[in-house]
Amino acid sequence: MDEHYRLKIEAELARIEEEDNIRILYACESGSRAWGFPSKDSDYDVRFLYVRPVECYLSIRERRDVIERPISGMLDINGWDLRKALALFSKSNPPLLEWLQSPIRYMEPYTTAERIRSFSTATFSPKSCMFHYLHMAKGNYREYLQGDTVRVKKYFYVLRPLLACSWIEKYNEMPPMLFEELVEDLIPGDSELYDIIQRLLLRKRAGEELSMEPRIQQLNDYLEGQILYFEQAAKGLDTAEGLTDEQLDKLFRDALLEAWGKVSV
């Protein structure tokens, strides 16, 4: 990635730590850059996990469990309090599971993220994750790809979640973030569909806007068929056993101790 932006992101994360009096446990890229199909003007979608000082969690006053910064200079930065993140982790939250396996990581100074990853198999719910990706695909398809002319770049935002559904069905595990890895594994390389996808990828990476153009009927037919298929397939998948509250509490307490040390309150 652009080294100028990496340094800019790292500096902004350090500033957030100072201004908000937090410790950032993990920070990564999400969105199109982490998926492997950014446009030249794509924002950097930076996501992070953090903890506040111990005494903040012992207060009668509830504090916000997210930190958000206005989008500025192509930087879209926000984070979740670890307590919020662990509650969502216990429910097999796909965005969080994606963050943890992002190929672009900005900060990981503590062991917390790796410890959470080690429990990912236990919390991964094929059913809830497939429904998440299916909902994303259906929403994007309905909004962007049903007219005679469509926003061509939005094909990626329907293809990727549907390929994620295919990965879950095939491997019963969280799909990888990189779009091309999904394509190479799940779309036959000698198929016309593969060629269509590769041509779109080449155009997007070359910096073409890929805005309004006539719909690609073969691609639409494939997407519609996959949506109908996974609407039924998702119903038969398993849920996850998950972690106990005691396991999650220990993760949380250990993260506080590692980030802040022993704090008298």
PDB file of C-alpha atoms in Angstrom:
ATOM      1  CA  MET A   1       0.000   0.000   0.000  1.00  0.00           C
ATOM      2  CA  ASP A   2       0.977   3.664  -0.290  1.00  0.00           C
ATOM      3  CA  GLU A   3       3.587   4.288   2.417  1.00  0.00           C
ATOM      4  CA  HIS A   4       2.502   7.918   2.758  1.00  0.00           C
ATOM      5  CA  TYR A   5      -0.989   6.822   3.767  1.00  0.00           C
ATOM      6  CA  ARG A   6       0.271   4.075   6.076  1.00  0.00           C
ATOM      7  CA  LEU A   7       2.308   6.641   8.011  1.00  0.00           C
ATOM      8  CA  LYS A   8      -0.626   9.052   8.011  1.00  0.00           C
ATOM      9  CA  ILE A   9      -2.954   6.350   9.370  1.00  0.00           C
ATOM     10  CA  GLU A  10      -0.491   5.293  12.063  1.00  0.00           C
ATOM     11  CA  ALA A  11      -0.087   8.925  13.147  1.00  0.00           C
ATOM     12  CA  GLU A  12      -3.853   9.414  13.307  1.00  0.00           C
ATOM     13  CA  LEU A  13      -4.290   6.262  15.394  1.00  0.00           C
ATOM     14  CA  ALA A  14      -1.615   7.489  17.815  1.00  0.00           C
ATOM     15  CA  ARG A  15      -3.452  10.816  18.056  1.00  0.00           C
ATOM     16  CA  ILE A  16      -6.740   9.042  18.832  1.00  0.00           C
ATOM     17  CA  GLU A  17      -5.033   7.081  21.604  1.00  0.00           C
ATOM     18  CA  GLU A  18      -3.781  10.314  23.130  1.00  0.00           C
ATOM     19  CA  GLU A  19      -6.969  12.355  22.730  1.00  0.00           C
ATOM     20  CA  ASP A  20      -9.355   9.640  23.932  1.00  0.00           C
ATOM     21  CA  ASN A  21      -7.055   8.119  26.565  1.00  0.00           C
ATOM     22  CA  ILE A  22      -7.358   4.607  25.184  1.00  0.00           C
ATOM     23  CA  ARG A  23      -5.093   1.759  24.133  1.00  0.00           C
ATOM     24  CA  ILE A  24      -5.585   0.461  20.599  1.00  0.00           C
ATOM     25  CA  LEU A  25      -5.236  -3.307  20.623  1.00  0.00           C
ATOM     26  CA  TYR A  26      -5.574  -3.878  16.900  1.00  0.00           C
ATOM     27  CA  ALA A  27      -6.091  -1.779  13.773  1.00  0.00           C
ATOM     28  CA  CYS A  28      -6.635  -2.941  10.208  1.00  0.00           C
ATOM     29  CA  GLU A  29      -8.012  -2.059   6.795  1.00  0.00           C
ATOM     30  CA  SER A  30     -11.517  -3.148   5.847  1.00  0.00           C
ATOM     31  CA  GLY A  31     -13.619  -2.557   2.734  1.00  0.00           C
ATOM     32  CA  SER A  32     -12.493  -2.535  -0.880  1.00  0.00           C
ATOM     33  CA  ARG A  33      -8.767  -2.142  -0.187  1.00  0.00           C
ATOM     34  CA  ALA A  34      -8.743  -5.210   2.054  1.00  0.00           C
ATOM     35  CA  TRP A  35     -10.955  -7.067  -0.422  1.00  0.00           C
ATOM     36  CA  GLY A  36      -8.446  -6.429  -3.209  1.00  0.00           C
ATOM     37  CA  PHE A  37     -10.498  -4.275  -5.594  1.00  0.00           C
ATOM     38  CA  PRO A  38     -10.006  -0.610  -4.596  1.00  0.00           C
ATOM     39  CA  SER A  39     -10.536   2.286  -6.956  1.00  0.00           C
ATOM     40  CA  LYS A  40      -7.889   4.988  -7.163  1.00  0.00           C
ATOM     41  CA  ASP A  41     -10.062   7.260  -5.022  1.00  0.00           C
ATOM     42  CA  SER A  42     -11.225   4.622  -2.519  1.00  0.00           C
ATOM     43  CA  ASP A  43     -11.181   5.714   1.112  1.00  0.00           C
ATOM     44  CA  TYR A  44      -8.948   3.937   3.599  1.00  0.00           C
ATOM     45  CA  ASP A  45     -11.506   2.189   5.828  1.00  0.00           C
ATOM     46  CA  VAL A  46      -9.539   1.818   9.067  1.00  0.00           C
ATOM     47  CA  ARG A  47     -11.130  -0.171  11.887  1.00  0.00           C
ATOM     48  CA  PHE A  48      -9.719  -0.742  15.361  1.00  0.00           C
ATOM     49  CA  LEU A  49     -10.386  -2.368  18.723  1.00  0.00           C
ATOM     50  CA  TYR A  50      -9.548  -0.522  21.936  1.00  0.00           C
ATOM     51  CA  VAL A  51      -9.811  -0.537  25.710  1.00  0.00           C
ATOM     52  CA  ARG A  52     -10.310   2.373  28.063  1.00  0.00           C
ATOM     53  CA  PRO A  53      -8.608   2.573  31.472  1.00  0.00           C
ATOM     54  CA  VAL A  54      -9.875   0.009  33.956  1.00  0.00           C
ATOM     55  CA  GLU A  55     -11.695   2.559  36.114  1.00  0.00           C
ATOM     56  CA  CYS A  56     -13.941   3.501  33.165  1.00  0.00           C
ATOM     57  CA  TYR A  57     -15.489   0.020  33.260  1.00  0.00           C
ATOM     58  CA  LEU A  58     -16.195   0.371  36.985  1.00  0.00           C
ATOM     59  CA  SER A  59     -18.178   3.585  36.671  1.00  0.00           C
ATOM     60  CA  ILE A  60     -21.932   3.968  37.016  1.00  0.00           C
ATOM     61  CA  ARG A  61     -21.831   6.153  33.902  1.00  0.00           C
ATOM     62  CA  GLU A  62     -22.140   4.360  30.585  1.00  0.00           C
ATOM     63  CA  ARG A  63     -19.614   5.483  28.004  1.00  0.00           C
ATOM     64  CA  ARG A  64     -19.928   5.248  24.243  1.00  0.00           C
ATOM     65  CA  ASP A  65     -18.560   1.964  22.975  1.00  0.00           C
ATOM     66  CA  VAL A  66     -17.477   3.321  19.587  1.00  0.00           C
ATOM     67  CA  ILE A  67     -15.000   5.991  18.524  1.00  0.00           C
ATOM     68  CA  GLU A  68     -15.631   7.647  15.166  1.00  0.00           C
ATOM     69  CA  ARG A  69     -13.785  10.295  13.260  1.00  0.00           C
ATOM     70  CA  PRO A  70     -15.287  12.293  10.358  1.00  0.00           C
ATOM     71  CA  ILE A  71     -14.057  11.134   6.955  1.00  0.00           C
ATOM     72  CA  SER A  72     -11.127  13.377   6.064  1.00  0.00           C
ATOM     73  CA  GLY A  73      -8.460  13.165   3.381  1.00  0.00           C
ATOM     74  CA  MET A  74      -9.565   9.675   2.260  1.00  0.00           C
ATOM     75  CA  LEU A  75      -9.371   8.377   5.848  1.00  0.00           C
ATOM     76  CA  ASP A  76     -12.485   6.745   7.327  1.00  0.00           C
ATOM     77  CA  ILE A  77     -11.476   5.704  10.846  1.00  0.00           C
ATOM     78  CA  ASN A  78     -13.586   4.218  13.608  1.00  0.00           C
ATOM     79  CA  GLY A  79     -13.250   1.639  16.343  1.00  0.00           C
ATOM     80  CA  TRP A  80     -15.104  -0.545  18.803  1.00  0.00           C
ATOM     81  CA  ASP A  81     -14.573  -0.908  22.522  1.00  0.00           C
ATOM     82  CA  LEU A  82     -13.323  -4.423  23.218  1.00  0.00           C
ATOM     83  CA  ARG A  83     -16.322  -5.133  25.443  1.00  0.00           C
ATOM     84  CA  LYS A  84     -18.662  -4.406  22.510  1.00  0.00           C
ATOM     85  CA  ALA A  85     -16.439  -6.405  20.161  1.00  0.00           C
ATOM     86  CA  LEU A  86     -16.414  -9.483  22.391  1.00  0.00           C
ATOM     87  CA  ALA A  87     -20.194  -9.377  22.774  1.00  0.00           C
ATOM     88  CA  LEU A  88     -20.506  -9.360  18.982  1.00  0.00           C
ATOM     89  CA  PHE A  89     -17.761 -11.971  18.629  1.00  0.00           C
ATOM     90  CA  SER A  90     -19.855 -14.338  20.724  1.00  0.00           C
ATOM     91  CA  LYS A  91     -22.598 -13.962  18.097  1.00  0.00           C
ATOM     92  CA  SER A  92     -20.261 -14.714  15.166  1.00  0.00           C
ATOM     93  CA  ASN A  93     -20.300 -11.122  13.883  1.00  0.00           C
ATOM     94  CA  PRO A  94     -18.969 -11.267  10.283  1.00  0.00           C
ATOM     95  CA  PRO A  95     -17.503  -7.724  10.077  1.00  0.00           C
ATOM     96  CA  LEU A  96     -15.431  -8.358  13.207  1.00  0.00           C
ATOM     97  CA  LEU A  97     -14.329 -11.778  11.946  1.00  0.00           C
ATOM     98  CA  GLU A  98     -13.258 -10.092   8.703  1.00  0.00           C
ATOM     99  CA  TRP A  99     -11.289  -7.402  10.525  1.00  0.00           C
ATOM    100  CA  LEU A 100      -9.369 -10.049  12.432  1.00  0.00           C
ATOM    101  CA  GLN A 101      -8.169 -11.673   9.203  1.00  0.00           C
ATOM    102  CA  SER A 102      -7.547  -8.487   7.219  1.00  0.00           C
ATOM    103  CA  PRO A 103      -4.456  -8.709   4.987  1.00  0.00           C
ATOM    104  CA  ILE A 104      -3.625  -5.062   5.829  1.00  0.00           C
ATOM    105  CA  ARG A 105      -2.836  -4.476   9.495  1.00  0.00           C
ATOM    106  CA  TYR A 106      -1.699  -1.159  10.948  1.00  0.00           C
ATOM    107  CA  MET A 107      -1.299  -2.002  14.635  1.00  0.00           C
ATOM    108  CA  GLU A 108      -1.237  -5.149  16.736  1.00  0.00           C
ATOM    109  CA  PRO A 109       0.895  -4.303  19.785  1.00  0.00           C
ATOM    110  CA  TYR A 110      -0.830  -6.741  22.152  1.00  0.00           C
ATOM    111  CA  THR A 111      -1.805 -10.412  22.076  1.00  0.00           C
ATOM    112  CA  THR A 112      -5.571  -9.794  22.300  1.00  0.00           C
ATOM    113  CA  ALA A 113      -6.376 -10.001  18.575  1.00  0.00           C
ATOM    114  CA  GLU A 114      -4.456 -13.243  18.164  1.00  0.00           C
ATOM    115  CA  ARG A 115      -6.175 -14.743  21.194  1.00  0.00           C
ATOM    116  CA  ILE A 116      -9.570 -13.815  19.745  1.00  0.00           C
ATOM    117  CA  ARG A 117      -8.570 -15.374  16.414  1.00  0.00           C
ATOM    118  CA  SER A 118      -7.710 -18.597  18.222  1.00  0.00           C
ATOM    119  CA  PHE A 119     -11.353 -18.832  19.334  1.00  0.00           C
ATOM    120  CA  SER A 120     -12.831 -17.948  15.933  1.00  0.00           C
ATOM    121  CA  THR A 121     -13.554 -21.545  14.966  1.00  0.00           C
ATOM    122  CA  ALA A 122     -15.566 -22.048  18.156  1.00  0.00           C
ATOM    123  CA  THR A 123     -17.687 -18.946  17.600  1.00  0.00           C
ATOM    124  CA  PHE A 124     -18.085 -19.146  13.803  1.00  0.00           C
ATOM    125  CA  SER A 125     -21.727 -19.741  12.896  1.00  0.00           C
ATOM    126  CA  PRO A 126     -22.169 -20.850   9.264  1.00  0.00           C
ATOM    127  CA  LYS A 127     -25.863 -19.982   9.350  1.00  0.00           C
ATOM    128  CA  SER A 128     -25.625 -16.448  10.723  1.00  0.00           C
ATOM    129  CA  CYS A 129     -22.622 -15.584   8.545  1.00  0.00           C
ATOM    130  CA  MET A 130     -24.265 -16.892   5.385  1.00  0.00           C
ATOM    131  CA  PHE A 131     -27.423 -14.935   6.134  1.00  0.00           C
ATOM    132  CA  HIS A 132     -25.276 -11.823   6.687  1.00  0.00           C
ATOM    133  CA  TYR A 133     -23.572 -12.150   3.299  1.00  0.00           C
ATOM    134  CA  LEU A 134     -26.809 -13.084   1.560  1.00  0.00           C
ATOM    135  CA  HIS A 135     -28.538 -10.000   2.998  1.00  0.00           C
ATOM    136  CA  MET A 136     -25.659  -7.836   1.767  1.00  0.00           C
ATOM    137  CA  ALA A 137     -25.798  -9.353  -1.726  1.00  0.00           C
ATOM    138  CA  LYS A 138     -29.567  -8.995  -2.026  1.00  0.00           C
ATOM    139  CA  GLY A 139     -29.529  -5.388  -0.862  1.00  0.00           C
ATOM    140  CA  ASN A 140     -26.793  -4.340  -3.283  1.00  0.00           C
ATOM    141  CA  TYR A 141     -28.359  -6.257  -6.155  1.00  0.00           C
ATOM    142  CA  ARG A 142     -31.756  -4.719  -5.567  1.00  0.00           C
ATOM    143  CA  GLU A 143     -30.377  -1.190  -5.261  1.00  0.00           C
ATOM    144  CA  TYR A 144     -27.784  -1.109  -8.029  1.00  0.00           C
ATOM    145  CA  LEU A 145     -28.093  -3.909 -10.591  1.00  0.00           C
ATOM    146  CA  GLN A 146     -31.708  -4.342 -11.658  1.00  0.00           C
ATOM    147  CA  GLY A 147     -32.054  -1.650 -14.310  1.00  0.00           C
ATOM    148  CA  ASP A 148     -31.185  -1.796 -17.990  1.00  0.00           C
ATOM    149  CA  THR A 149     -28.154   0.335 -17.149  1.00  0.00           C
ATOM    150  CA  VAL A 150     -26.307  -0.343 -13.898  1.00  0.00           C
ATOM    151  CA  ARG A 151     -23.369   0.901 -11.823  1.00  0.00           C
ATOM    152  CA  VAL A 152     -20.918  -1.698 -13.065  1.00  0.00           C
ATOM    153  CA  LYS A 153     -18.528  -1.492 -10.104  1.00  0.00           C
ATOM    154  CA  LYS A 154     -21.383  -2.637  -7.875  1.00  0.00           C
ATOM    155  CA  TYR A 155     -21.125  -6.101  -9.402  1.00  0.00           C
ATOM    156  CA  PHE A 156     -18.170  -6.645  -7.066  1.00  0.00           C
ATOM    157  CA  TYR A 157     -20.336  -5.782  -4.055  1.00  0.00           C
ATOM    158  CA  VAL A 158     -22.778  -8.542  -4.960  1.00  0.00           C
ATOM    159  CA  LEU A 159     -20.273 -11.068  -6.267  1.00  0.00           C
ATOM    160  CA  ARG A 160     -18.073 -10.997  -3.184  1.00  0.00           C
ATOM    161  CA  PRO A 161     -20.785 -11.751  -0.587  1.00  0.00           C
ATOM    162  CA  LEU A 162     -22.255 -14.491  -2.803  1.00  0.00           C
ATOM    163  CA  LEU A 163     -18.824 -16.064  -3.222  1.00  0.00           C
ATOM    164  CA  ALA A 164     -18.471 -15.811   0.557  1.00  0.00           C
ATOM    165  CA  CYS A 165     -21.691 -17.845   0.823  1.00  0.00           C
ATOM    166  CA  SER A 166     -20.210 -20.428  -1.542  1.00  0.00           C
ATOM    167  CA  TRP A 167     -17.041 -20.609   0.551  1.00  0.00           C
ATOM    168  CA  ILE A 168     -19.048 -21.173   3.739  1.00  0.00           C
ATOM    169  CA  GLU A 169     -21.039 -23.926   2.052  1.00  0.00           C
ATOM    170  CA  LYS A 170     -17.904 -25.595   0.677  1.00  0.00           C
ATOM    171  CA  TYR A 171     -15.526 -25.274   3.639  1.00  0.00           C
ATOM    172  CA  ASN A 172     -17.766 -24.534   6.641  1.00  0.00           C
ATOM    173  CA  GLU A 173     -15.419 -21.746   7.712  1.00  0.00           C
ATOM    174  CA  MET A 174     -15.081 -17.964   7.534  1.00  0.00           C
ATOM    175  CA  PRO A 175     -14.294 -16.933   3.943  1.00  0.00           C
ATOM    176  CA  PRO A 176     -11.051 -15.097   3.137  1.00  0.00           C
ATOM    177  CA  MET A 177     -11.224 -11.358   2.565  1.00  0.00           C
ATOM    178  CA  LEU A 178      -9.443 -11.220  -0.790  1.00  0.00           C
ATOM    179  CA  PHE A 179     -11.919 -11.286  -3.659  1.00  0.00           C
ATOM    180  CA  GLU A 180      -9.456 -12.882  -6.059  1.00  0.00           C
ATOM    181  CA  GLU A 181      -8.845 -15.799  -3.690  1.00  0.00           C
ATOM    182  CA  LEU A 182     -12.585 -16.487  -3.671  1.00  0.00           C
ATOM    183  CA  VAL A 183     -12.793 -16.263  -7.459  1.00  0.00           C
ATOM    184  CA  GLU A 184      -9.820 -18.562  -8.084  1.00  0.00           C
ATOM    185  CA  ASP A 185     -11.193 -21.230  -5.756  1.00  0.00           C
ATOM    186  CA  LEU A 186     -14.886 -21.082  -6.609  1.00  0.00           C
ATOM    187  CA  ILE A 187     -15.250 -20.006 -10.268  1.00  0.00           C
ATOM    188  CA  PRO A 188     -13.961 -22.450 -12.921  1.00  0.00           C
ATOM    189  CA  GLY A 189     -11.015 -20.833 -14.709  1.00  0.00           C
ATOM    190  CA  ASP A 190     -12.191 -22.039 -18.133  1.00  0.00           C
ATOM    191  CA  SER A 191     -15.678 -20.544 -17.769  1.00  0.00           C
ATOM    192  CA  GLU A 192     -17.113 -17.466 -19.464  1.00  0.00           C
ATOM    193  CA  LEU A 193     -18.157 -16.189 -16.030  1.00  0.00           C
ATOM    194  CA  TYR A 194     -14.513 -16.249 -14.909  1.00  0.00           C
ATOM    195  CA  ASP A 195     -13.494 -14.256 -18.001  1.00  0.00           C
ATOM    196  CA  ILE A 196     -16.200 -11.644 -17.371  1.00  0.00           C
ATOM    197  CA  ILE A 197     -15.066 -11.179 -13.770  1.00  0.00           C
ATOM    198  CA  GLN A 198     -11.399 -10.914 -14.749  1.00  0.00           C
ATOM    199  CA  ARG A 199     -12.150  -8.268 -17.377  1.00  0.00           C
ATOM    200  CA  LEU A 200     -14.041  -6.207 -14.805  1.00  0.00           C
ATOM    201  CA  LEU A 201     -11.181  -6.562 -12.336  1.00  0.00           C
ATOM    202  CA  LEU A 202      -8.634  -5.418 -14.899  1.00  0.00           C
ATOM    203  CA  ARG A 203     -10.711  -2.344 -15.722  1.00  0.00           C
ATOM    204  CA  LYS A 204     -11.216  -1.451 -12.070  1.00  0.00           C
ATOM    205  CA  ARG A 205      -7.541  -1.835 -11.218  1.00  0.00           C
ATOM    206  CA  ALA A 206      -6.622   0.278 -14.240  1.00  0.00           C
ATOM    207  CA  GLY A 207      -8.560   3.112 -12.645  1.00  0.00           C
ATOM    208  CA  GLU A 208     -11.680   3.083 -14.828  1.00  0.00           C
ATOM    209  CA  GLU A 209     -14.687   4.599 -13.114  1.00  0.00           C
ATOM    210  CA  LEU A 210     -16.989   1.668 -13.982  1.00  0.00           C
ATOM    211  CA  SER A 211     -20.087   3.785 -13.569  1.00  0.00           C
ATOM    212  CA  MET A 212     -23.320   3.504 -15.569  1.00  0.00           C
ATOM    213  CA  GLU A 213     -23.257   0.946 -18.389  1.00  0.00           C
ATOM    214  CA  PRO A 214     -25.657  -1.637 -19.857  1.00  0.00           C
ATOM    215  CA  ARG A 215     -26.184  -4.547 -17.498  1.00  0.00           C
ATOM    216  CA  ILE A 216     -24.162  -7.706 -18.110  1.00  0.00           C
ATOM    217  CA  GLN A 217     -26.988 -10.176 -18.542  1.00  0.00           C
ATOM    218  CA  GLN A 218     -24.957 -13.352 -18.017  1.00  0.00           C
ATOM    219  CA  LEU A 219     -23.621 -11.956 -14.757  1.00  0.00           C
ATOM    220  CA  ASN A 220     -27.091 -10.890 -13.622  1.00  0.00           C
ATOM    221  CA  ASP A 221     -28.467 -14.347 -14.380  1.00  0.00           C
ATOM    222  CA  TYR A 222     -25.701 -15.920 -12.291  1.00  0.00           C
ATOM    223  CA  LEU A 223     -26.277 -13.547  -9.372  1.00  0.00           C
ATOM    224  CA  GLU A 224     -30.040 -14.053  -9.370  1.00  0.00           C
ATOM    225  CA  GLY A 225     -29.614 -17.826  -9.432  1.00  0.00           C
ATOM    226  CA  GLN A 226     -27.119 -17.737  -6.552  1.00  0.00           C
ATOM    227  CA  ILE A 227     -29.377 -15.531  -4.443  1.00  0.00           C
ATOM    228  CA  LEU A 228     -32.305 -17.909  -4.909  1.00  0.00           C
ATOM    229  CA  TYR A 229     -30.103 -20.902  -4.138  1.00  0.00           C
ATOM    230  CA  PHE A 230     -28.597 -19.525  -0.928  1.00  0.00           C
ATOM    231  CA  GLU A 231     -31.962 -18.326   0.361  1.00  0.00           C
ATOM    232  CA  GLN A 232     -32.763 -22.014   0.741  1.00  0.00           C
ATOM    233  CA  ALA A 233     -29.285 -23.358   1.521  1.00  0.00           C
ATOM    234  CA  ALA A 234     -28.727 -21.008   4.477  1.00  0.00           C
ATOM    235  CA  LYS A 235     -31.729 -22.417   6.334  1.00  0.00           C
ATOM    236  CA  GLY A 236     -30.114 -25.824   6.697  1.00  0.00           C
ATOM    237  CA  LEU A 237     -26.785 -24.684   8.128  1.00  0.00           C
ATOM    238  CA  ASP A 238     -25.575 -25.097  11.696  1.00  0.00           C
ATOM    239  CA  THR A 239     -25.197 -22.449  14.355  1.00  0.00           C
ATOM    240  CA  ALA A 240     -22.181 -22.206  16.666  1.00  0.00           C
ATOM    241  CA  GLU A 241     -21.776 -23.357  20.239  1.00  0.00           C
ATOM    242  CA  GLY A 242     -19.784 -20.218  21.020  1.00  0.00           C
ATOM    243  CA  LEU A 243     -17.751 -19.303  24.086  1.00  0.00           C
ATOM    244  CA  THR A 244     -18.921 -19.143  27.662  1.00  0.00           C
ATOM    245  CA  ASP A 245     -19.291 -15.819  29.431  1.00  0.00           C
ATOM    246  CA  GLU A 246     -16.401 -16.858  31.668  1.00  0.00           C
ATOM    247  CA  GLN A 247     -14.097 -17.313  28.657  1.00  0.00           C
ATOM    248  CA  LEU A 248     -15.091 -13.937  27.218  1.00  0.00           C
ATOM    249  CA  ASP A 249     -14.682 -12.231  30.594  1.00  0.00           C
ATOM    250  CA  LYS A 250     -11.183 -13.659  30.934  1.00  0.00           C
ATOM    251  CA  LEU A 251     -10.248 -12.413  27.469  1.00  0.00           C
ATOM    252  CA  PHE A 252     -11.484  -8.957  28.433  1.00  0.00           C
ATOM    253  CA  ARG A 253      -9.715  -8.855  31.795  1.00  0.00           C
ATOM    254  CA  ASP A 254      -6.467 -10.155  30.322  1.00  0.00           C
ATOM    255  CA  ALA A 255      -6.590  -7.476  27.622  1.00  0.00           C
ATOM    256  CA  LEU A 256      -7.046  -4.757  30.238  1.00  0.00           C
ATOM    257  CA  LEU A 257      -4.151  -6.086  32.261  1.00  0.00           C
ATOM    258  CA  GLU A 258      -1.852  -6.345  29.242  1.00  0.00           C
ATOM    259  CA  ALA A 259      -2.722  -2.853  27.978  1.00  0.00           C
ATOM    260  CA  TRP A 260      -2.731  -0.947  31.284  1.00  0.00           C
ATOM    261  CA  GLY A 261      -1.016  -3.139  33.867  1.00  0.00           C
ATOM    262  CA  LYS A 262      -2.331  -3.192  37.422  1.00  0.00           C
ATOM    263  CA  VAL A 263      -4.384  -0.078  38.048  1.00  0.00           C
ATOM    264  CA  SER A 264      -5.605   0.960  41.489  1.00  0.00           C
ATOM    265  CA  VAL A 265      -9.211   2.168  41.454  1.00  0.00           C
TER     266      VAL A 265
END
